[in-house]
mmCIF file of C-alpha atoms and ligand atoms in Angstrom:
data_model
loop_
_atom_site.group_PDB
_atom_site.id
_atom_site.type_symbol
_atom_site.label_atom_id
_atom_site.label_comp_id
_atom_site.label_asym_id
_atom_site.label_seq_id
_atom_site.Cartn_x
_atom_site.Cartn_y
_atom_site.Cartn_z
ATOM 1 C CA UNK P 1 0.000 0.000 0.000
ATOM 2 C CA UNK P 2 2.553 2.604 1.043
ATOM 3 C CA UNK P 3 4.602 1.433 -2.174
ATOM 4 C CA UNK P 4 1.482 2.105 -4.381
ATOM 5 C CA UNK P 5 1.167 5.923 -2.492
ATOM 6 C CA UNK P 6 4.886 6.476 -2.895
ATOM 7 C CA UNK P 7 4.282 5.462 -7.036
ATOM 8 C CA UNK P 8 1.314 7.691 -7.681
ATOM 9 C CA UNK P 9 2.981 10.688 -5.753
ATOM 10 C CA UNK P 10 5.835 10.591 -8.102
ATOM 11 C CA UNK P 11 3.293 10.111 -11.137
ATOM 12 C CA UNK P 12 1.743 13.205 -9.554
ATOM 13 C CA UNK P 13 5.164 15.016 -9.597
ATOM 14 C CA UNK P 14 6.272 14.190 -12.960
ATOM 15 C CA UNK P 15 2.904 15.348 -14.167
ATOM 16 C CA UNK P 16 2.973 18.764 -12.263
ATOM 17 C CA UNK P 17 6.645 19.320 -13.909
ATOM 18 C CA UNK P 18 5.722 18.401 -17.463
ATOM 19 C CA UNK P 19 2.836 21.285 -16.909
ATOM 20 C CA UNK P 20 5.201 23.856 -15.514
ATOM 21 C CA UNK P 21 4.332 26.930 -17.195
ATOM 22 C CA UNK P 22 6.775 27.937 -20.024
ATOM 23 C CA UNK P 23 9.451 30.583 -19.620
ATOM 24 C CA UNK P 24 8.279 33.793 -21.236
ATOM 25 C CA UNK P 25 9.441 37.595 -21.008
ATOM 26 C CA UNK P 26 7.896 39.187 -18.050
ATOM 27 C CA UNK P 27 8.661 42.575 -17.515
ATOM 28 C CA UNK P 28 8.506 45.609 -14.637
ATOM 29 C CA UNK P 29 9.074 49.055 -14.592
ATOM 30 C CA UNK P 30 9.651 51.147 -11.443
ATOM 31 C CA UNK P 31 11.268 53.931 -9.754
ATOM 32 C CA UNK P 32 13.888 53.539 -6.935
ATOM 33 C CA UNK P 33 17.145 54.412 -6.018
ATOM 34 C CA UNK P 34 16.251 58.106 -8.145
ATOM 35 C CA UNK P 35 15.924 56.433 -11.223
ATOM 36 C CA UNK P 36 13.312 54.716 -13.903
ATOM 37 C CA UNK P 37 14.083 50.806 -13.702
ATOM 38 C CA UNK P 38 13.480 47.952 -16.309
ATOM 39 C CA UNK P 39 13.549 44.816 -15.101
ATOM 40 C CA UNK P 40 13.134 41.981 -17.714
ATOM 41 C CA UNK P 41 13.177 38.665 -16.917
ATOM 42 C CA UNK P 42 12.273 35.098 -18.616
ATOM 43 C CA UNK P 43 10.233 33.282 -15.844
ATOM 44 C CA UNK P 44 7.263 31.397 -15.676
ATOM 45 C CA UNK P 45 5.505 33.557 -13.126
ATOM 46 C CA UNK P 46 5.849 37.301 -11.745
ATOM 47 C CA UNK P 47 6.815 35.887 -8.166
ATOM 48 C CA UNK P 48 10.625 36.247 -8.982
ATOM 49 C CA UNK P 49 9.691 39.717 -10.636
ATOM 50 C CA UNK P 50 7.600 41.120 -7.615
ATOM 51 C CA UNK P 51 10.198 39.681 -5.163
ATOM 52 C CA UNK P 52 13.448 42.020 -6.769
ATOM 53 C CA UNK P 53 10.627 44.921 -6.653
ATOM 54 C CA UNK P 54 10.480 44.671 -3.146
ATOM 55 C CA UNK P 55 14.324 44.075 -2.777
ATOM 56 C CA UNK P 56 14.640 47.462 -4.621
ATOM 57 C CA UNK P 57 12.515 49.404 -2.780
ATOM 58 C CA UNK P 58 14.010 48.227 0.494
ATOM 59 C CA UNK P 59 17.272 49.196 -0.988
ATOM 60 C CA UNK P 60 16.128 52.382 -1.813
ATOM 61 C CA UNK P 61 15.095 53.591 1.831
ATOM 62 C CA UNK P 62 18.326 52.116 3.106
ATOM 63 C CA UNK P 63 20.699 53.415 1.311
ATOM 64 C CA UNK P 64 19.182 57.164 0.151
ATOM 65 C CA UNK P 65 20.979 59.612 1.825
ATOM 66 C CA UNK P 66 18.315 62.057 1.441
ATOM 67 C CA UNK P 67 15.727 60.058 3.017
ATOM 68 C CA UNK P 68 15.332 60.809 6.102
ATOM 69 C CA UNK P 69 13.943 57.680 7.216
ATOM 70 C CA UNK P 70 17.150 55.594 5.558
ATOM 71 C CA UNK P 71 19.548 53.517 7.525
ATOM 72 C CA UNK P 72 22.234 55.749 5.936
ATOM 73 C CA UNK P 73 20.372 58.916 6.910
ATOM 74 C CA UNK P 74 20.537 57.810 10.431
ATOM 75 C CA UNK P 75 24.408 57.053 10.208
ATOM 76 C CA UNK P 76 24.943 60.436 8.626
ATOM 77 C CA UNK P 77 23.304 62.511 11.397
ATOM 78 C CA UNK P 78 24.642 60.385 14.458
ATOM 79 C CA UNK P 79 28.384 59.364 12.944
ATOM 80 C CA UNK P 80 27.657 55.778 13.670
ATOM 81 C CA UNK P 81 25.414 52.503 13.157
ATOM 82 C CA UNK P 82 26.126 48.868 13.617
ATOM 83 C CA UNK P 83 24.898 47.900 10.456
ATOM 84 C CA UNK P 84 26.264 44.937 8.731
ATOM 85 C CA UNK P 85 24.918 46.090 5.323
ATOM 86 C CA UNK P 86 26.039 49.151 5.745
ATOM 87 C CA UNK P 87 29.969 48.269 6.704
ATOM 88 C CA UNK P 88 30.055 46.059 4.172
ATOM 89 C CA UNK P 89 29.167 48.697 1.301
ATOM 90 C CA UNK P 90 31.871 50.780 3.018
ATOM 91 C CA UNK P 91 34.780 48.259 3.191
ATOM 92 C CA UNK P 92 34.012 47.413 -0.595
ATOM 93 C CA UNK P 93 34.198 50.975 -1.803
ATOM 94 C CA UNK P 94 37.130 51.489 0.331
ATOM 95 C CA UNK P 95 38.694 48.885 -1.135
ATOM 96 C CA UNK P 96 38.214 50.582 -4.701
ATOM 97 C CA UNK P 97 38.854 53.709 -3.340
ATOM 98 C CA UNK P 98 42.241 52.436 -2.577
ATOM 99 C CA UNK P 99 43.019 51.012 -5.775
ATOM 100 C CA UNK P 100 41.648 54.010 -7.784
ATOM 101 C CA UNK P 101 44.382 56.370 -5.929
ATOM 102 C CA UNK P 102 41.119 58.001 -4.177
ATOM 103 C CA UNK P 103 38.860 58.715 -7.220
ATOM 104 C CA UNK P 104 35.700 57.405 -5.958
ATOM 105 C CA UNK P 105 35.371 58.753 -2.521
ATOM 106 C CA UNK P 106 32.045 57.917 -0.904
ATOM 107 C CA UNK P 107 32.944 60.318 2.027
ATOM 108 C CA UNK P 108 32.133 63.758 -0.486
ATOM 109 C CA UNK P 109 28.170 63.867 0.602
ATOM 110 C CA UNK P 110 28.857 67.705 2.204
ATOM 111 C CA UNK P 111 30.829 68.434 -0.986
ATOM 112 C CA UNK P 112 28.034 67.362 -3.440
ATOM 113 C CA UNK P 113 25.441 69.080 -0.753
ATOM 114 C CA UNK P 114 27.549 72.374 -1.092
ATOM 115 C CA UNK P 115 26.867 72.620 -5.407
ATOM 116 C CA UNK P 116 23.386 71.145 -4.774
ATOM 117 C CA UNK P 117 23.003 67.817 -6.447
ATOM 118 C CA UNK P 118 21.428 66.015 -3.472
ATOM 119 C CA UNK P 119 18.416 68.978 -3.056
ATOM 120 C CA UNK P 120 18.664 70.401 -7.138
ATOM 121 C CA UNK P 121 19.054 73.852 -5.607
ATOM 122 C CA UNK P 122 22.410 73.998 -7.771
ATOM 123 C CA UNK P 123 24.928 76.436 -6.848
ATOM 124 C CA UNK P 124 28.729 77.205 -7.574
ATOM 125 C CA UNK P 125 30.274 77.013 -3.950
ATOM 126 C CA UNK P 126 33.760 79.316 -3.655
ATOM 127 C CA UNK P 127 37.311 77.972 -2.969
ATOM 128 C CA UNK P 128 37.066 79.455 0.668
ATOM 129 C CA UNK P 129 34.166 77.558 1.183
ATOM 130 C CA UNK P 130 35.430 73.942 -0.064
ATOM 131 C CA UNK P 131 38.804 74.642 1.399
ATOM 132 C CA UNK P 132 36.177 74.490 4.761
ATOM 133 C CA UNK P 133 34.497 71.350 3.895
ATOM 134 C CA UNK P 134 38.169 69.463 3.385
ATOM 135 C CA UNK P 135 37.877 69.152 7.066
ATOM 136 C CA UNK P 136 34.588 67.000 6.521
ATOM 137 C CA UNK P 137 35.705 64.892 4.123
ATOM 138 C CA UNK P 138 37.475 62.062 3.604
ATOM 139 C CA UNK P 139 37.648 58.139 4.230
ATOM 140 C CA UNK P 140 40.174 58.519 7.103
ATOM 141 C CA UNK P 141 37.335 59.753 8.983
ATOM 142 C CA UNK P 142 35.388 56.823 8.528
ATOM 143 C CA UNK P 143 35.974 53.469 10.561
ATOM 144 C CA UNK P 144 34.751 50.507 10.144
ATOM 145 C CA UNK P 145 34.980 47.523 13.092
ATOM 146 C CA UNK P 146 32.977 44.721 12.811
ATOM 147 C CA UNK P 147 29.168 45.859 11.861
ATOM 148 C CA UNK P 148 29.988 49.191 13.241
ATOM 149 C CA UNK P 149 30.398 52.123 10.940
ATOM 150 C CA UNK P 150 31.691 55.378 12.853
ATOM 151 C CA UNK P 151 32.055 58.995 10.783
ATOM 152 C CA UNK P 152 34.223 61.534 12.691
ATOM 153 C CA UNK P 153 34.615 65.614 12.211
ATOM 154 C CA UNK P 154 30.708 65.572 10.671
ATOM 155 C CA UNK P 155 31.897 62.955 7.338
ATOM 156 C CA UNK P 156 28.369 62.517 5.782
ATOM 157 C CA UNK P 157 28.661 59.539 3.126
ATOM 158 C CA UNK P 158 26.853 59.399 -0.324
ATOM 159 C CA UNK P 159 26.535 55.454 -1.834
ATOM 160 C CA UNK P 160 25.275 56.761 -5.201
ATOM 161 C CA UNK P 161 28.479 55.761 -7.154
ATOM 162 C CA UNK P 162 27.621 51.826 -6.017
ATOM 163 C CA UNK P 163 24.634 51.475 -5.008
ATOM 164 C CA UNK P 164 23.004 50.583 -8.206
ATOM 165 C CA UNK P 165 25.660 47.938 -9.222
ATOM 166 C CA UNK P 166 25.019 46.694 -5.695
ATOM 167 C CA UNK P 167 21.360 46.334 -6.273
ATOM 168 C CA UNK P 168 22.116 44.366 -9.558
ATOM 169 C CA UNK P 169 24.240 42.369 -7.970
ATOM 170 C CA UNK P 170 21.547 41.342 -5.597
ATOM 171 C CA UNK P 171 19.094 40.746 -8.117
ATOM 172 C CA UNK P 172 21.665 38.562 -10.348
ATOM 173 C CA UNK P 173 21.846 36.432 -7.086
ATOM 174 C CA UNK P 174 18.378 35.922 -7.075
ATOM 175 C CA UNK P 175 17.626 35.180 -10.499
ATOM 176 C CA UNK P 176 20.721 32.669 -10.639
ATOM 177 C CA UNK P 177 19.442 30.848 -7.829
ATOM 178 C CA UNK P 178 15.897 30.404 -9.347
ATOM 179 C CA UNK P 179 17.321 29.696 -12.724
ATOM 180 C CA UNK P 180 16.126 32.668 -14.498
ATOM 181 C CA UNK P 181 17.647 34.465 -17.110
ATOM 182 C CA UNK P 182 17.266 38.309 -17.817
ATOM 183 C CA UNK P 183 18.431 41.826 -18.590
ATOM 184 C CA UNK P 184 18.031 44.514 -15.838
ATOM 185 C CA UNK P 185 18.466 48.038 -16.441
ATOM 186 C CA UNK P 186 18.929 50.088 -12.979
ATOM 187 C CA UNK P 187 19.141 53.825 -15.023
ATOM 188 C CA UNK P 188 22.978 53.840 -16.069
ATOM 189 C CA UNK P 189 24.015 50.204 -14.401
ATOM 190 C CA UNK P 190 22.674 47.134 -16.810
ATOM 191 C CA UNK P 191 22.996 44.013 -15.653
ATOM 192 C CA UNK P 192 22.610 40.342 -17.869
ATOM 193 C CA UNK P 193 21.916 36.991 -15.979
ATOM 194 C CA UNK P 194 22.437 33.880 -17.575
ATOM 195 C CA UNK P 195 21.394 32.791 -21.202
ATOM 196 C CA UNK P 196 18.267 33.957 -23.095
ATOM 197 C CA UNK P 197 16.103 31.590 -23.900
ATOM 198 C CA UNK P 198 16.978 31.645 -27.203
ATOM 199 C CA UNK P 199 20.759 31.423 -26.637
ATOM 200 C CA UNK P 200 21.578 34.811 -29.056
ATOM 201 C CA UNK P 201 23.245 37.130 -27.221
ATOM 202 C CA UNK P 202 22.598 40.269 -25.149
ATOM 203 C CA UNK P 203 22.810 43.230 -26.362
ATOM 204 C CA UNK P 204 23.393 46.457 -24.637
ATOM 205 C CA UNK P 205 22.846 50.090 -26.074
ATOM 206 C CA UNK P 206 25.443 52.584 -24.559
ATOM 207 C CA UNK P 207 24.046 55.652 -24.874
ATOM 208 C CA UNK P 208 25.502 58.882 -27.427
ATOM 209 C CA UNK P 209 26.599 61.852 -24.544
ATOM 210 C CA UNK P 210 25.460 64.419 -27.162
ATOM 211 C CA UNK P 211 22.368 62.828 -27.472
ATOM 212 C CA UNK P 212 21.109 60.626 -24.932
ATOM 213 C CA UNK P 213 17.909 59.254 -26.691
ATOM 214 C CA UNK P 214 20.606 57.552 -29.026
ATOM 215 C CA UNK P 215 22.616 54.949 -29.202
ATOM 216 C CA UNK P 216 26.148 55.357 -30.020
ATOM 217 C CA UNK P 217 26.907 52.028 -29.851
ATOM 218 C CA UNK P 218 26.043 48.378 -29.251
ATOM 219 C CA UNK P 219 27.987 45.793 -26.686
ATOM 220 C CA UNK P 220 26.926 41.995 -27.616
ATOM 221 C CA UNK P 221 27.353 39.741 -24.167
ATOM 222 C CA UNK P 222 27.370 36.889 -23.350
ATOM 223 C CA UNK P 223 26.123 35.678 -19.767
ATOM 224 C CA UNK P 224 25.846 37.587 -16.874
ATOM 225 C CA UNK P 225 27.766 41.081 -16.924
ATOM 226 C CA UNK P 226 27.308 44.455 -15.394
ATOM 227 C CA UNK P 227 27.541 47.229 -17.738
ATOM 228 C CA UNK P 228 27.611 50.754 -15.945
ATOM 229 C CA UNK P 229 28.102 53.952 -17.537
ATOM 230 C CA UNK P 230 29.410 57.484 -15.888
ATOM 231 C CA UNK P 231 29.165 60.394 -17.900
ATOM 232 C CA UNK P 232 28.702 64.273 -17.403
ATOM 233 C CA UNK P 233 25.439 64.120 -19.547
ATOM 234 C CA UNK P 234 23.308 62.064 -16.675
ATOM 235 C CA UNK P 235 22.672 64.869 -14.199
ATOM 236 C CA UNK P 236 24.260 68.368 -14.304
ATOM 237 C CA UNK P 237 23.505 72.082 -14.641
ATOM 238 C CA UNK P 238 24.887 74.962 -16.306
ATOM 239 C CA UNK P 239 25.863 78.161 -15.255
ATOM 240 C CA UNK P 240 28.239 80.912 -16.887
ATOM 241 C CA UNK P 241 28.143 78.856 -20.221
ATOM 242 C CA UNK P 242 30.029 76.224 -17.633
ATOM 243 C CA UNK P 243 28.607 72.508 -17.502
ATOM 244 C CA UNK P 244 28.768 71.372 -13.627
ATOM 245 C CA UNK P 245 28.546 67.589 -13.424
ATOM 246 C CA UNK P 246 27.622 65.402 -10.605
ATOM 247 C CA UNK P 247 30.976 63.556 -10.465
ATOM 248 C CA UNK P 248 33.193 65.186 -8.240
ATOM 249 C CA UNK P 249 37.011 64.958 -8.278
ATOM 250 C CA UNK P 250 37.742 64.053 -4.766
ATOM 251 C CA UNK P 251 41.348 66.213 -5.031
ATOM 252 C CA UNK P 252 39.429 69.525 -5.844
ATOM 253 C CA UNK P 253 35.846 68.657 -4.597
ATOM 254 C CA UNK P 254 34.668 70.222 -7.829
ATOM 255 C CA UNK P 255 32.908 68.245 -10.844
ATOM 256 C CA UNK P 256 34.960 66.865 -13.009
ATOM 257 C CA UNK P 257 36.326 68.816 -15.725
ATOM 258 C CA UNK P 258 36.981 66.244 -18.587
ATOM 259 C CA UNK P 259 37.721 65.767 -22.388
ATOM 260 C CA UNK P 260 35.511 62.613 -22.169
ATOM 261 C CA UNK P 261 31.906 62.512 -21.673
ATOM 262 C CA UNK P 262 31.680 58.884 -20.507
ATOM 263 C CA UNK P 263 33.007 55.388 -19.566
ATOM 264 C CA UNK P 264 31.107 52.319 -19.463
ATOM 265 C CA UNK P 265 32.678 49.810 -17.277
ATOM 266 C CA UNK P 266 32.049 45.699 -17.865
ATOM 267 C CA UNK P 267 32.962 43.199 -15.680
ATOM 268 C CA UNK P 268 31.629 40.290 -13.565
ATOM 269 C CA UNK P 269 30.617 42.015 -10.545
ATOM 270 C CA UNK P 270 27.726 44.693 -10.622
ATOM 271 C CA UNK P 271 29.639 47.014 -7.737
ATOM 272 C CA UNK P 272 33.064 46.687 -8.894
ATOM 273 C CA UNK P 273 31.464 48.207 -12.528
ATOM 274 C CA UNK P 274 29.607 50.581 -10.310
ATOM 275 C CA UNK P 275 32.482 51.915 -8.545
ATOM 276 C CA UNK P 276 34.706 51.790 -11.397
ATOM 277 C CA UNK P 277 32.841 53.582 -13.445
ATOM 278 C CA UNK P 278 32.532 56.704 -11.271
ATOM 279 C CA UNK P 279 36.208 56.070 -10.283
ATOM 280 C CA UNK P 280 37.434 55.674 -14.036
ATOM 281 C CA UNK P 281 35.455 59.305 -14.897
ATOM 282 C CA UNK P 282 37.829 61.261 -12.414
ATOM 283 C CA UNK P 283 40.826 59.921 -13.561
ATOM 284 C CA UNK P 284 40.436 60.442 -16.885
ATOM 285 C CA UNK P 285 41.333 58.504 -19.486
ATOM 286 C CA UNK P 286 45.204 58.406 -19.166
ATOM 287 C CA UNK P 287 45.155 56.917 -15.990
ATOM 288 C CA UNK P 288 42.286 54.907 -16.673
ATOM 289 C CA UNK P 289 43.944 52.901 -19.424
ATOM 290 C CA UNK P 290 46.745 52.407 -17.166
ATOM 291 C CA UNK P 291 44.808 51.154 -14.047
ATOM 292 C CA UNK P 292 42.971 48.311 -16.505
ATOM 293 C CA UNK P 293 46.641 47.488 -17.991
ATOM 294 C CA UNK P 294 47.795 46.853 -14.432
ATOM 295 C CA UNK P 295 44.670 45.414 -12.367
ATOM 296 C CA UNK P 296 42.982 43.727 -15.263
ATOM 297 C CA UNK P 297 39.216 42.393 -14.063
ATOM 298 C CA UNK P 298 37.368 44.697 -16.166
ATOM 299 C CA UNK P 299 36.806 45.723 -19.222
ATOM 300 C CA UNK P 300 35.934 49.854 -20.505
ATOM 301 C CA UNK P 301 34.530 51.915 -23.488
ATOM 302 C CA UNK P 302 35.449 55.603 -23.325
ATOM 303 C CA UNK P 303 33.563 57.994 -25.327
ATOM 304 C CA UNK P 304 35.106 61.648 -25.666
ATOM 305 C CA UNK P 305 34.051 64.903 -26.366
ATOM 306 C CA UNK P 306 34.724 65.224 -30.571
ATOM 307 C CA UNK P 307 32.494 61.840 -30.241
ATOM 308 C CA UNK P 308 35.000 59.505 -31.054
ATOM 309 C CA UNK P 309 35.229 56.121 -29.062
ATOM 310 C CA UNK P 310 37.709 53.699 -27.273
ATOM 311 C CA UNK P 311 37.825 50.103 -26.333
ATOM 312 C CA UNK P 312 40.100 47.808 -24.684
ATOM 313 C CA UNK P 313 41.433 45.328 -26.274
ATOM 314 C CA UNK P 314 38.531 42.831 -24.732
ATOM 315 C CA UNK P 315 35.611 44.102 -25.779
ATOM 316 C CA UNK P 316 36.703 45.024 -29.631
ATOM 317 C CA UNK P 317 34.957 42.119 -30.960
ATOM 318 C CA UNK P 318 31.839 42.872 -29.102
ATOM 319 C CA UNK P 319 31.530 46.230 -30.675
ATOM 320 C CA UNK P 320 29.184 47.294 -33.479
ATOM 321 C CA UNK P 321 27.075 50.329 -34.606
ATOM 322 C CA UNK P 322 30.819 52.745 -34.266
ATOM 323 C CA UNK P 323 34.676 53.005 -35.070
ATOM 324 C CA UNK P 324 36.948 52.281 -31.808
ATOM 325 C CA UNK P 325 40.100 52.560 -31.249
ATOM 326 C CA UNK P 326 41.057 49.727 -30.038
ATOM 327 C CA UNK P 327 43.339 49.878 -26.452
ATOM 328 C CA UNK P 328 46.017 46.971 -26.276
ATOM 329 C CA UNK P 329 47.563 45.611 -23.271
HETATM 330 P P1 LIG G 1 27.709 57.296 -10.818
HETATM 331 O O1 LIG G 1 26.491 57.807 -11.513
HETATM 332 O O2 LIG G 1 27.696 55.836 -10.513
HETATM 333 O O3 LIG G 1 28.975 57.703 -11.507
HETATM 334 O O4 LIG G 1 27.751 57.970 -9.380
HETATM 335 C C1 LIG G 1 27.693 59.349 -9.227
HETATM 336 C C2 LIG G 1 27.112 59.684 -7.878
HETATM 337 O O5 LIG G 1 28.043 59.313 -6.845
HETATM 338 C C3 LIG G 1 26.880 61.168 -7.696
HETATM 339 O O6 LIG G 1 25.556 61.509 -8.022
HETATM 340 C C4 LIG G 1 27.185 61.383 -6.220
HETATM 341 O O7 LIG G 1 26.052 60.996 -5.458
HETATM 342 C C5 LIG G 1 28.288 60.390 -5.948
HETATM 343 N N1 LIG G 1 29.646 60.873 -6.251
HETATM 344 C C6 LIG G 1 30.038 61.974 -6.944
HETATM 345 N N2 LIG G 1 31.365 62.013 -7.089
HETATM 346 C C7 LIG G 1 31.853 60.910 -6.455
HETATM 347 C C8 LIG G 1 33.148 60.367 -6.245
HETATM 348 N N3 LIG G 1 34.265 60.949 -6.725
HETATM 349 N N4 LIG G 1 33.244 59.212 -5.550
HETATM 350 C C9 LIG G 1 32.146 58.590 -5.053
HETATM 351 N N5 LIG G 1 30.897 59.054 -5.205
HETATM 352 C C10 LIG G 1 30.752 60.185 -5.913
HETATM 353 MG MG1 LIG G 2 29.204 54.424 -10.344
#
């Protein structure tokens, strides 16, 4: 009797799998994190879909610095939190910080308050006044121990440089462990997971600087990658015929002053892309080149301001749709 039970319960299994719904593209579009979202996935139910909603939203309200009901909020107006999330996101960025020679700096929040950016009351700050706000700023005010994050001398940190390749990374996790394939854009960070169903490739728009509605050109990809642009054409303002953008250069606390309007970063992991590509815009493309000669783990598409477009050497064959230069090791 028991054997006969045992039989029909795996005849009732093998029939509930052979009627699993098919795969098709489901698709989402939200706002978090300050930024339109499009989150296309290949499952056979929304479950998965309303499940990375909820993880963005969540990540949204902890990691806003302008909400004042965020986890970060809090640590910005106390100068400390035991927050494991939070120390973790701090350590990482450190960690690029370090090997970017300081260009991504997630200590500059009072710097990028001072022009603006955070509130869109824009405003051109004098030296006297940043010479001041050197004294809150930078990552050897901030400790880490543990869960515990401590800011000294009023530090006020801003995650927007990673928090969006975070998210994706998140996301990929999820989708990976359900065994569903996708593309997800988070506003300038794209991420792929896995193979579409119909094993072509991926293929990623990065967008023209002079005219964002375009596409200057195409990446094909294979698998999941993170593909995250920085440019001075996402969010700025002008004053005095003078384009202000939102990166800062930690050195001056000023935006960045470049001959290039953006790099795309790709590589495997959505926060190292992030960070890079935030990183990778203040250095300029000189020392840019030089940091993926020597570190390697990335790949990076540079488009400057006469238009015209670089590669390394890695992503040349993945090109179409413009003439690269192509940037050898
Ligand atoms: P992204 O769009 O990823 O390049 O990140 C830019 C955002 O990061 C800005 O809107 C600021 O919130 C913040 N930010 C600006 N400059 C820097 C910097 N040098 N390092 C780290 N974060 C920065
Ligand atoms: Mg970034």
């Amino acid at each position: 009797m028991k054997r006969a039970a045992a039989l029909l319960l795996a005849l009732l299994l093998l029939a509930s799998a052979g009627c699993a719904a098919p795969k098709t593209l489901r698709q989402q579009t939200i706002f978090a994190m300050n930024t339109v979202m499009d989150l296309r996935i290949y499952a056979s139910d929304d479950s998965l879909l309303q499940e990375m909603t909820r993880l963005l939203s969540e990540l949204d309200h902890e990691l806003s610095a302008t909400d004042a009901g965020s986890a970060l909020y809090a640590l910005n107006q106390t100068g400390q939190a035991e927050n494991a999330d939070l120390a973790q996101i701090v350590s990482r960025a450190s960690a690029i910080s370090d090997e970017t020679g300081g260009a991504l700096d997630i200590s500059l929040y009072n710097a990028s308050l001072a022009w603006g950016f955070p509130t869109g009351e824009h405003r051109v700050p004098d030296e006297a006044e940043l010479a001041a706000l050197r004294r809150t700023i930078g990552l050897d005010k901030v400790a880490v121990s543990g869960d515990v994050v401590t800011l000294s001398d009023g530090v006020k940190l801003d995650f927007g440089a990673v928090a969006k390749g975070l998210a994706a990374d998140l996301c990929r996790e999820k989708m990976e462990n359900a065994g569903v394939s996708g593309i997800l854009s988070l506003g300038a960070s794209i991420q792929t997971v896995g193979t579409k169903p119909d094993g072509s490739d991926w293929s990623i728009g990065v967008q023209d600087p002079e005219d964002p509605s375009n596409i200057k050109l195409t990446l094909r990809l294979k698998g999941s990658k993170a593909v995250v642009t920085s440019g001075d054409y996402q969010r700025f303002f002008e004053q005095d015929g003078v384009r202000y953008c939102h990166i800062l250069d930690p050195e001056t606390l000023a935006p960045v002053q470049s001959d290039y309007r953006s790099v795309t970063i790709v590589a495997d992991s959505g926060f190292l892309a992030d960070g890079l590509s935030t990183a990778l815009y203040v250095m300029g493309f000189e020392a840019g080149v030089s940091l993926w000669r020597t570190s390697g783990g990335f790949e990076a598409v540079w488009i400057a301001d006469d238009g015209s477009v670089s590669v390394t050497e890695g992503l040349a064959p993945l090109v179409s749709g413009a003439e690269a230069e192509v940037i050898q090791r």
